Amino acid sequence: MEKSINAIRFLGLDQINKANSGHPGIVLGAAPMMYTLFTKHLRVTPSETDWINRDRFVLSAGHGSAMLYATLHLCGFDVTIDDLKDFRQINSKTPGHPEYKHTDGVEATTGPLGQGIGNATGMAIAEAYLAAKFNKEKHQIIDHFTYTLCGDGDLQEGVAQEAMSLAGHLGLGKLIVLYDSNDVQLDGPTTEAITEDIKGKYEAMNWHYSRVEDGNDVEALNEAINTAKEVTDKPSIIEVKTVIGFGSSKAGKSDAHGKPLGEEETNKMRQAFDYETKPFEVSAEVFEDFRENSRKRGYMDYSEWETRLEEYETEYPELGEELRAFMNDEITINVNDLLAPQPIGTKEATRVSSGRTVDAISKNLFTFIGGSADLSSSTKVSGLNGNFSMATPQGRNINFGVREHAMAAIVNGLTLHDLRGFTGGFFVFSDYMKPSLRLAAIMGIPSLFVFTHDSVAVGEDGPTHEPIEQLSMLRTMPNFKVYRPMDANETQFAYQCALDSTDHPSAIVLTRQDVEVKTETSFEDFKKGAYVVKDYENYEGILIATGSEVNLALDVQAALAEDDVYVRVVSMPCMETFKEQSDEYKESILPKEKTKRLAIELGAPDLWYQFASHVKGIDRFGVSGDGAEALKYFGFDVDTVKELYLNIKD
């Protein structure tokens, strides 16, 4: 056992030394936790990494990646010694912080502190929901734990506290947090940053708290985890007192956090630890320990579950078929088959159109789960079957409270557990959510973020609630799609595009004010990102718009036509998708010779100059007043935009 723990430690140090970069402190201090969890508790198997009923482990303290990679290697995952030697190198399978889909056995991309705790909370919600849907009294087919390892820094992040507050409220009994409590952070002792009663704090949040006084005491660690697993009505946090950089000359000091120890000191430590192997070498004895107590145990758990699944499918064939379809990612729907197009003349806010679409999807897609940040009456975004809780685990509306950041991180966790998680909130508060949105894009997962109140048309709430730069913020994020639909029908199409996604997250950005369905549209056109809404054969220029401004563009087009000036109107609901189209298609929508172009959008103008020579946007903060008056104040009216177009010299 001691050799196995030291194998994790020294494989971690070897990676860091070779890369001359990394975080040895957590590797030395937390290795016993990793060993205990992986060899005595965690039910995983490298041969079936997508097993639906595997336990999940999220390293929220992602700077401890070298420790995780070492453990995954010893447990038999597809992480080789050569991969360990490539730690933190370009295009290696062992990047500086763990990355989902990039390294075998990694459940979530972590590194920004606190995010992993939010992800783990989402995974625990998913487990409870799926268990309630599929389990029967004699067939506990979904029955697993979610573990996360965090440090002092994680627990100082707001996103972690938001998530833990909600997890305690929901009573997520299968969520277990291992807290690497070493009283040191990068800038010095934690006493210089916090004064907290850890036990009192988390018990007040409805968490079960326990403490292990010596982080090297595997027996005490094992007992604490066993006790936590027996607590079914609340999540558990185990505070494990460790020494950062244990056994090194920097032990207990902040210098141990993020600076390599070097080969000379590492060699001295090998002698002191009675672990005299060469760098990147592991004894057969250690491999046998992990084979017996991790790989073999995990595969036996999986095989036993497979037998239970066959029995379950025999007794409950319909549920079994549905579960198989879910595991094989075969559950899809066509939103356009669920909702008829809204007729021309329909007037409603796209947030209302969205609410109707969310309801239709929820009734036909059991994997669709999420909610709003205390705003469902305004966003119209809520899940089906009432609020999720441990008393009502089949409820698919998560009442997130005013916890926007955790909401996004939790939805990423739901999505990582193969559900279709969604959020709801005011668009301006995407600022609070940005780190989680970015991680969803890095992971390439189809989380859905629904935003309403998309412009200065919010009105009386004023500049604090009126988004200006947020569209540009999200549109410049790689691997992220932003949909801003112009009416009820484009809103429906936006949801279908989001549900069709398998490798990127999506944001749907919606109006508070009513917009009119002024023209027929098709999903085939919409899904290309931009298309011609209304045209004239002899048009001289182009108006490009999104969202509510497409209606304005159509009105301007009509006003110009009265003066025998003819323009094309293009709706561009998804700038990113349009840019992916063929050159031929882009030329058909925005011909190069038609240089007289005006883009119209209630937001920062900068990105539009790639499509238009002139932009009607907003480059200042909003105003407080009636929404219609705010639009006129900023010149988003027919007369102003018409005159702006006429004054363009192409």
XYZ file of C-alpha atoms in Angstrom:
650
model
C 0.000 0.000 0.000
C 2.708 2.498 0.949
C 4.638 1.704 -2.229
C 1.496 2.300 -4.276
C 0.886 5.676 -2.668
C 4.500 6.614 -3.277
C 4.172 5.471 -6.889
C 1.488 8.122 -7.345
C 3.697 10.685 -5.633
C 6.855 10.017 -7.583
C 5.213 9.510 -10.961
C 3.662 12.908 -10.314
C 7.000 14.455 -9.388
C 8.699 12.834 -12.382
C 6.162 14.442 -14.732
C 6.610 17.849 -13.135
C 10.388 17.659 -13.111
C 10.595 16.599 -16.746
C 8.231 19.364 -17.816
C 9.894 21.791 -15.396
C 6.369 22.926 -14.693
C 3.531 21.830 -12.461
C 2.239 21.593 -8.908
C 4.073 19.116 -6.666
C 2.472 20.245 -3.402
C -0.900 18.544 -3.915
C 0.716 15.458 -5.441
C 2.708 14.796 -2.282
C -0.031 15.737 0.139
C -3.135 14.221 -1.457
C -1.774 10.969 -2.965
C -3.138 8.860 -0.050
C -6.622 10.206 -0.774
C -6.332 9.244 -4.433
C -5.072 5.784 -3.543
C -7.825 5.177 -0.996
C -10.578 6.378 -3.291
C -9.460 4.513 -6.408
C -8.531 1.200 -4.769
C -11.234 0.920 -2.116
C -14.273 2.823 -3.360
C -14.393 4.174 -6.887
C -16.314 1.830 -9.207
C -14.789 2.414 -12.622
C -13.274 0.187 -15.261
C -10.861 1.221 -18.018
C -12.440 -1.338 -20.352
C -15.860 0.381 -20.146
C -15.159 4.056 -19.629
C -18.699 5.048 -20.721
C -20.444 2.741 -18.257
C -23.524 4.673 -17.204
C -23.416 3.421 -13.613
C -19.751 4.135 -12.959
C -18.835 6.341 -10.040
C -17.733 9.803 -11.125
C -14.558 11.432 -9.856
C -13.939 15.096 -10.612
C -10.601 16.647 -9.681
C -11.861 20.136 -8.911
C -8.328 21.053 -7.838
C -7.254 20.609 -11.448
C -3.714 21.801 -10.806
C -3.206 18.329 -9.313
C -3.358 16.852 -12.817
C 0.002 15.050 -12.498
C -1.429 13.122 -9.544
C -4.543 12.225 -11.539
C -2.573 11.120 -14.607
C -0.307 8.961 -12.458
C -3.329 7.319 -10.843
C -5.077 6.737 -14.165
C -1.916 5.125 -15.532
C -1.625 2.780 -12.551
C -5.316 1.874 -12.793
C -4.954 0.830 -16.417
C -6.557 3.698 -18.283
C -5.119 4.699 -21.648
C -2.426 6.892 -20.128
C 0.994 5.447 -20.850
C 4.421 6.161 -19.385
C 5.237 7.996 -22.603
C 2.139 10.122 -22.018
C 3.367 10.919 -18.516
C 6.733 11.905 -19.960
C 4.897 14.334 -22.271
C 3.218 16.123 -19.355
C 2.325 19.717 -20.256
C 3.722 19.390 -23.788
C 1.897 20.568 -26.908
C -0.652 18.031 -28.201
C 0.125 15.548 -25.426
C -2.581 13.502 -23.716
C -1.476 14.954 -20.371
C -2.126 18.707 -20.514
C -1.481 21.096 -17.655
C -4.999 20.725 -16.291
C -7.324 17.759 -16.901
C -9.371 17.903 -20.104
C -12.544 15.939 -20.812
C -12.498 13.835 -24.012
C -8.773 14.457 -24.238
C -7.450 12.075 -21.572
C -8.968 8.679 -20.863
C -10.659 8.582 -17.465
C -11.047 12.351 -17.043
C -14.691 13.176 -16.277
C -14.566 16.972 -16.612
C -12.248 19.743 -17.697
C -11.120 21.479 -14.522
C -8.553 24.013 -13.446
C -10.465 27.234 -12.807
C -11.080 26.575 -9.133
C -14.547 25.687 -7.888
C -15.891 24.624 -11.281
C -15.424 20.924 -10.589
C -17.570 21.134 -7.456
C -20.350 22.634 -9.580
C -19.910 19.902 -12.203
C -20.031 17.212 -9.522
C -23.238 18.698 -8.128
C -24.807 18.442 -11.572
C -23.651 14.837 -11.910
C -25.192 13.987 -8.536
C -28.498 15.570 -9.582
C -28.387 13.532 -12.791
C -27.786 10.312 -10.849
C -30.723 10.979 -8.537
C -33.037 11.879 -11.425
C -32.104 8.855 -13.544
C -32.378 6.555 -10.519
C -35.893 7.839 -9.864
C -36.854 7.301 -13.486
C -35.404 3.842 -14.048
C -34.929 2.066 -10.719
C -37.362 -0.472 -9.372
C -37.482 -1.915 -5.861
C -35.446 -5.003 -6.745
C -33.459 -3.407 -9.548
C -31.202 -0.506 -8.541
C -29.876 -0.046 -12.041
C -28.703 3.553 -11.535
C -26.877 3.654 -8.229
C -23.515 5.360 -8.047
C -21.591 8.067 -6.200
C -20.034 11.307 -7.365
C -16.748 12.266 -5.719
C -14.735 15.431 -6.070
C -11.396 16.413 -4.586
C -10.900 20.079 -3.824
C -8.523 22.323 -1.945
C -8.675 25.497 0.103
C -8.714 27.618 -3.037
C -11.730 25.819 -4.498
C -13.754 26.542 -1.400
C -12.931 30.247 -1.568
C -14.518 30.524 -5.006
C -18.064 31.824 -5.172
C -19.107 29.228 -7.732
C -18.221 26.442 -5.297
C -20.167 28.027 -2.458
C -23.201 28.569 -4.685
C -23.111 24.940 -5.791
C -22.582 23.572 -2.292
C -25.404 25.681 -0.911
C -27.771 24.218 -3.507
C -26.414 20.680 -3.072
C -27.085 20.857 0.656
C -30.564 22.257 0.073
C -31.346 19.444 -2.356
C -29.942 16.791 -0.002
C -27.709 15.110 -2.579
C -26.680 12.114 -0.494
C -24.446 10.563 -3.145
C -22.191 13.595 -3.502
C -18.954 13.334 -1.522
C -16.328 16.079 -1.379
C -12.787 15.240 -0.291
C -11.308 18.474 1.005
C -7.511 18.621 0.876
C -7.144 20.911 3.869
C -3.483 21.899 4.168
C -3.929 25.478 5.452
C -1.683 26.879 2.712
C -2.363 28.630 -0.570
C -0.145 30.279 -3.153
C 0.245 33.615 -1.376
C 0.781 32.141 2.090
C -1.168 30.623 4.987
C -4.939 30.471 4.516
C -5.295 32.402 7.792
C -4.271 35.493 5.834
C -7.337 35.132 3.591
C -10.104 33.405 5.564
C -11.436 32.918 9.084
C -14.078 30.223 9.032
C -15.575 27.485 11.131
C -15.486 24.833 8.405
C -17.565 22.300 10.329
C -20.177 24.840 11.378
C -20.325 26.389 7.919
C -21.062 23.208 5.998
C -23.328 21.719 8.622
C -25.331 24.934 8.391
C -25.567 24.277 4.628
C -27.052 20.827 5.398
C -23.858 18.896 4.688
C -22.562 15.944 6.650
C -19.102 16.907 7.898
C -16.265 14.703 9.085
C -12.563 15.246 9.583
C -9.496 13.066 9.097
C -6.646 14.379 11.205
C -3.829 12.721 9.269
C -4.063 12.679 5.493
C -1.608 9.767 5.374
C -3.896 7.550 7.463
C -5.492 5.339 4.820
C -7.566 3.437 7.369
C -9.096 6.669 8.678
C -9.681 7.904 5.128
C -11.404 4.659 4.217
C -13.596 4.791 7.298
C -14.588 8.409 6.622
C -15.595 7.620 3.044
C -17.563 4.566 4.169
C -19.415 6.694 6.714
C -20.146 9.355 4.113
C -21.589 6.731 1.766
C -24.025 5.701 4.476
C -25.419 9.249 4.813
C -28.295 9.301 2.331
C -30.120 12.540 3.088
C -27.351 15.109 2.612
C -24.045 15.482 0.769
C -20.816 14.868 2.650
C -17.608 16.836 2.965
C -14.571 15.132 4.458
C -11.930 17.581 5.635
C -8.608 15.799 5.325
C -5.708 17.509 7.076
C -2.658 17.180 4.865
C 0.761 18.752 4.506
C 1.370 20.486 1.207
C 4.586 19.177 -0.313
C 4.707 16.361 2.254
C 8.215 14.980 2.703
C 9.991 17.721 0.746
C 12.136 20.591 1.947
C 9.200 22.875 1.146
C 6.676 20.872 3.151
C 4.003 23.069 4.676
C 5.079 26.123 2.680
C 3.367 27.951 -0.165
C 6.522 27.454 -2.272
C 5.510 23.802 -2.603
C 2.361 24.715 -4.521
C 3.492 25.414 -8.058
C 7.257 25.072 -8.422
C 9.029 21.860 -9.485
C 11.215 20.320 -6.786
C 13.897 19.251 -9.251
C 15.575 15.904 -9.748
C 18.166 16.347 -6.991
C 15.619 16.815 -4.238
C 13.325 14.206 -5.719
C 16.141 11.650 -5.596
C 16.793 12.473 -1.934
C 13.091 12.015 -1.250
C 13.140 8.618 -2.979
C 15.713 7.489 -0.440
C 13.823 9.016 2.465
C 10.576 7.377 1.342
C 12.340 4.044 0.741
C 11.126 4.210 -2.854
C 14.358 3.858 -4.767
C 13.153 3.427 -8.335
C 14.328 5.294 -11.374
C 12.164 8.116 -12.743
C 8.996 6.854 -14.461
C 9.581 3.304 -13.237
C 6.959 1.360 -11.288
C 7.382 -2.018 -9.617
C 5.308 -5.063 -10.533
C 4.075 -5.119 -6.941
C 2.450 -1.712 -7.349
C 0.815 -2.615 -10.645
C -0.550 -5.774 -9.065
C -2.033 -3.760 -6.200
C -3.905 -1.504 -8.608
C -4.862 -4.424 -10.846
C -6.465 -6.311 -7.954
C -7.969 -3.423 -6.058
C -8.989 -1.074 -8.855
C -9.116 -2.684 -12.307
C -10.317 -6.128 -11.249
C -12.735 -4.806 -8.654
C -14.151 -2.287 -11.094
C -14.604 -4.867 -13.840
C -16.325 -7.252 -11.416
C -18.690 -4.434 -10.424
C -19.390 -3.767 -14.088
C -19.975 -7.452 -14.885
C -22.355 -7.818 -11.949
C -24.229 -4.725 -13.131
C -24.492 -6.146 -16.663
C -26.201 -9.218 -15.201
C -28.589 -7.014 -13.252
C -29.310 -5.017 -16.390
C -30.284 -8.165 -18.296
C -32.656 -9.152 -15.502
C -34.069 -5.635 -15.466
C -34.669 -5.664 -19.223
C -36.484 -8.983 -18.950
C -38.812 -7.753 -16.215
C -39.259 -4.198 -17.533
C -38.797 -4.400 -21.312
C -40.133 -0.935 -22.129
C -37.988 0.807 -19.537
C -35.071 -1.378 -20.550
C -35.447 -0.348 -24.166
C -35.607 3.305 -23.157
C -32.521 2.936 -20.970
C -30.590 1.248 -23.788
C -31.564 4.038 -26.164
C -30.354 6.568 -23.603
C -27.037 4.766 -23.073
C -26.515 4.521 -26.835
C -27.354 8.202 -27.361
C -30.260 7.305 -29.618
C -32.891 9.576 -28.085
C -33.629 12.495 -30.399
C -36.617 14.636 -31.245
C -37.581 17.054 -33.991
C -38.948 20.237 -32.475
C -40.453 21.189 -35.818
C -42.654 18.088 -35.648
C -43.892 19.073 -32.197
C -44.901 22.662 -32.922
C -46.693 24.068 -35.929
C -45.263 27.262 -37.415
C -46.762 30.434 -36.003
C -48.769 32.278 -38.666
C -47.773 35.612 -40.137
C -49.110 38.367 -37.918
C -48.347 36.549 -34.643
C -46.973 39.022 -32.106
C -45.193 37.800 -29.001
C -41.876 38.137 -27.248
C -39.429 35.449 -28.249
C -39.068 34.601 -24.549
C -42.747 33.562 -24.696
C -42.103 31.574 -27.879
C -39.179 29.976 -26.067
C -41.309 28.998 -23.086
C -43.771 27.227 -25.345
C -40.894 25.439 -27.087
C -39.282 24.376 -23.806
C -42.602 22.881 -22.686
C -42.984 20.934 -25.923
C -39.441 19.592 -25.752
C -39.810 18.635 -22.084
C -42.943 16.605 -22.762
C -41.148 14.585 -25.431
C -37.543 14.381 -24.217
C -37.031 12.953 -20.745
C -33.357 13.956 -20.780
C -34.251 17.664 -20.940
C -33.669 19.092 -17.460
C -32.804 22.520 -16.076
C -34.277 25.769 -14.887
C -33.739 29.437 -14.213
C -31.864 31.488 -11.642
C -34.935 32.647 -9.701
C -36.379 34.144 -12.896
C -38.638 31.521 -14.434
C -41.662 33.835 -14.366
C -39.684 36.316 -16.475
C -37.565 34.013 -18.627
C -40.374 31.469 -19.166
C -37.649 28.832 -18.829
C -38.474 25.990 -16.468
C -38.432 22.218 -16.505
C -41.311 19.764 -16.373
C -42.876 17.808 -13.506
C -42.219 20.324 -10.743
C -39.087 21.178 -8.807
C -36.327 18.624 -8.436
C -35.577 17.607 -4.845
C -34.708 14.375 -3.099
C -38.385 14.126 -2.146
C -39.397 14.683 -5.781
C -36.409 13.445 -7.801
C -38.382 13.117 -11.030
C -38.982 16.855 -11.095
C -37.089 18.336 -14.010
C -37.213 21.964 -12.958
C -34.156 22.882 -10.933
C -34.883 25.911 -8.798
C -31.353 27.297 -8.901
C -32.078 30.365 -6.801
C -29.944 33.436 -7.483
C -26.881 31.337 -8.293
C -26.115 32.062 -11.954
C -22.515 30.856 -11.923
C -23.226 27.580 -10.167
C -26.271 27.118 -12.393
C -24.044 27.035 -15.465
C -21.457 24.743 -13.843
C -24.205 22.401 -12.625
C -25.777 22.254 -16.083
C -22.368 21.282 -17.453
C -22.374 18.444 -14.915
C -25.842 17.339 -16.034
C -24.649 17.367 -19.631
C -21.488 15.436 -18.767
C -23.845 12.810 -17.336
C -25.488 12.602 -20.789
C -28.608 14.617 -19.982
C -29.556 17.736 -21.943
C -29.082 20.408 -19.311
C -30.327 23.967 -19.800
C -30.263 27.251 -17.919
C -32.445 30.348 -17.918
C -31.449 33.893 -17.011
C -31.266 37.515 -18.056
C -28.708 38.021 -20.798
C -26.744 40.649 -18.902
C -26.022 38.061 -16.217
C -24.158 35.884 -18.697
C -21.251 37.855 -17.222
C -21.662 35.847 -14.021
C -21.726 32.594 -16.004
C -18.922 33.145 -18.492
C -16.269 30.828 -16.948
C -18.662 27.872 -17.057
C -19.803 28.703 -20.584
C -16.172 28.788 -21.647
C -15.466 25.406 -20.061
C -18.499 23.921 -21.829
C -16.987 25.131 -25.111
C -13.554 23.717 -24.236
C -15.127 20.366 -23.334
C -17.246 20.347 -26.482
C -20.449 19.447 -24.649
C -23.957 20.515 -25.776
C -25.028 22.483 -22.706
C -27.821 24.937 -23.499
C -27.865 28.460 -22.065
C -31.095 30.383 -22.605
C -31.007 34.145 -22.090
C -33.854 36.647 -22.189
C -34.113 40.437 -21.891
C -31.583 40.783 -24.673
C -31.212 44.545 -25.238
C -31.890 48.115 -24.168
C -35.539 47.315 -24.879
C -35.523 45.931 -21.317
C -36.310 49.573 -20.554
C -36.986 50.783 -17.055
C -34.449 48.555 -15.291
C -31.745 50.627 -16.914
C -28.071 50.151 -17.800
C -27.322 47.523 -15.159
C -29.827 45.176 -16.786
C -29.351 46.093 -20.439
C -26.757 43.979 -22.289
C -24.465 45.748 -24.750
C -21.182 43.835 -25.081
C -22.463 40.363 -24.158
C -23.282 39.246 -27.706
C -19.720 39.994 -28.778
C -18.368 38.302 -25.653
C -20.069 35.025 -26.492
C -19.614 35.215 -30.254
C -15.844 35.506 -29.889
C -15.672 32.326 -27.824
C -14.354 29.358 -29.860
C -16.676 26.374 -30.309
C -19.725 28.241 -29.034
C -22.904 29.024 -30.991
C -25.048 32.085 -30.286
C -28.583 32.129 -31.697
C -30.589 35.355 -31.705
C -33.924 34.518 -33.347
C -36.120 37.182 -34.942
C -39.541 35.708 -34.159
C -41.485 32.735 -32.813
C -40.539 30.455 -35.688
C -36.828 31.233 -35.629
C -36.933 30.614 -31.875
C -38.257 27.128 -32.499
C -35.520 26.547 -35.073
C -32.857 27.728 -32.624
C -33.866 25.055 -30.135
C -33.654 22.384 -32.809
C -30.139 23.498 -33.721
C -29.124 23.422 -30.056
C -30.565 19.922 -29.606
C -28.830 18.721 -32.772
C -25.479 19.760 -31.341
C -23.177 17.062 -30.046
C -19.856 18.896 -29.809
C -20.509 22.475 -28.722
C -22.684 24.470 -26.316
C -25.333 26.922 -27.485
C -26.859 30.152 -26.261
C -30.328 31.274 -27.332
C -30.817 35.009 -26.815
C -34.405 36.262 -26.608
C -36.493 39.423 -26.403
C -38.603 40.784 -23.613
C -40.693 42.876 -26.051
C -43.147 41.524 -28.610
C -41.954 40.861 -32.144
C -44.089 40.060 -35.139
C -43.914 37.116 -37.492
C -43.678 39.056 -40.752
C -42.551 36.406 -43.208
C -42.401 32.677 -43.703
C -39.124 30.999 -42.804
C -37.695 27.491 -43.049
C -35.433 25.459 -40.830
C -33.277 24.555 -43.822
C -32.470 28.237 -44.305
C -32.116 28.999 -40.599
C -29.631 26.229 -39.868
C -27.150 27.812 -42.288
C -26.740 30.751 -39.930
C -27.954 33.472 -42.325
C -30.415 33.650 -45.180
C -32.389 36.085 -47.297
C -35.642 37.045 -45.601
C -37.019 39.316 -48.311
C -35.484 40.337 -51.587
C -35.887 42.497 -54.679
C -34.523 41.383 -58.016
C -32.813 44.712 -58.608
C -31.645 45.377 -55.055
C -28.801 47.869 -54.598
C -27.725 47.050 -51.058
C -28.247 44.789 -48.070
C -29.639 45.213 -44.564
C -28.360 42.538 -42.158
C -29.992 42.066 -38.762
C -30.671 39.643 -35.945
C -33.403 39.234 -33.372
C -35.986 41.981 -33.071
C -34.002 44.161 -35.446
C -34.974 41.954 -38.409
C -38.477 43.385 -38.076
C -36.958 46.852 -38.099
C -34.938 45.977 -41.192
C -38.073 44.781 -42.984
C -39.864 48.022 -42.097
C -36.904 50.044 -43.346
C -36.864 47.971 -46.531
C -40.528 48.810 -47.120
C -39.930 52.502 -46.437
C -36.999 52.598 -48.852
C -39.045 50.846 -51.522
C -41.588 53.669 -51.350
C -38.757 55.909 -52.574
C -37.766 53.387 -55.263
C -34.708 52.280 -53.309
C -34.580 48.497 -53.148
C -32.572 46.489 -50.649
C -32.203 42.878 -49.580
C -32.898 41.904 -45.957
C -30.772 39.147 -44.441
C -31.449 37.514 -41.092
C -28.262 36.256 -39.451
C -29.468 34.358 -36.369
C -26.107 32.601 -35.888
C -23.004 34.430 -37.044
C -20.738 31.504 -36.183
C -22.713 29.007 -38.284
C -22.840 31.333 -41.275
C -19.061 31.652 -41.214
C -18.811 27.857 -41.476
C -20.758 27.732 -44.750
C -19.224 27.282 -48.178
C -17.866 30.291 -50.034
C -20.569 29.733 -52.652
C -23.365 29.946 -50.085
C -21.889 33.001 -48.378
C -21.565 34.696 -51.761
C -25.224 33.928 -52.534
C -26.342 35.701 -49.375
C -23.821 38.549 -49.271
C -22.493 39.023 -52.829
C -19.130 40.759 -52.923
C -20.270 43.335 -55.474
C -23.055 44.490 -53.161
C -20.814 46.640 -50.979
C -23.520 48.952 -49.712
C -24.447 47.125 -46.537
C -25.832 48.132 -43.173
C -25.863 45.765 -40.190
C -28.438 46.528 -37.501
C -28.196 45.141 -33.970
C -28.890 46.380 -30.459
C -25.396 45.700 -29.183
C -21.700 46.363 -29.622
C -21.037 46.943 -33.334
C -17.453 45.745 -33.773
C -17.985 42.166 -34.990
C -20.392 43.281 -37.689
C -17.721 45.034 -39.732
C -16.658 41.647 -41.107
C -19.999 41.553 -42.933
C -20.944 45.184 -43.488
C -19.239 48.482 -44.235
C -21.602 50.298 -41.880
C -23.189 49.237 -38.596
C -26.078 50.593 -36.569
C -25.195 49.351 -33.089
C -24.724 50.639 -29.556
C -21.292 51.444 -28.148
C -22.325 52.870 -24.789
C -24.354 51.635 -21.820
C -28.133 51.787 -21.827
C -30.730 54.068 -20.324
C -33.605 53.736 -17.891
C -37.026 54.387 -19.351
C -39.817 52.843 -21.361
C -38.440 50.155 -23.666
C -39.939 51.617 -26.848
C -38.614 55.038 -25.926
C -35.173 53.566 -25.258
C -35.149 52.108 -28.768
C -36.040 55.480 -30.247
C -33.474 57.197 -28.028
C -30.747 55.064 -29.588
C -32.106 55.619 -33.084
C -33.538 52.165 -33.706
C -36.555 53.434 -35.605
C -37.508 53.359 -39.270
C -36.803 56.991 -40.087
C -33.362 57.059 -38.457
C -32.173 53.793 -39.969
C -33.593 54.658 -43.382
C -31.700 57.955 -43.380
C -28.545 56.202 -42.208
C -28.733 53.792 -45.130
C -29.408 56.543 -47.674
C -26.329 58.431 -46.464
C -24.003 55.475 -47.020
C -21.561 56.102 -49.833
C -20.516 52.713 -51.170
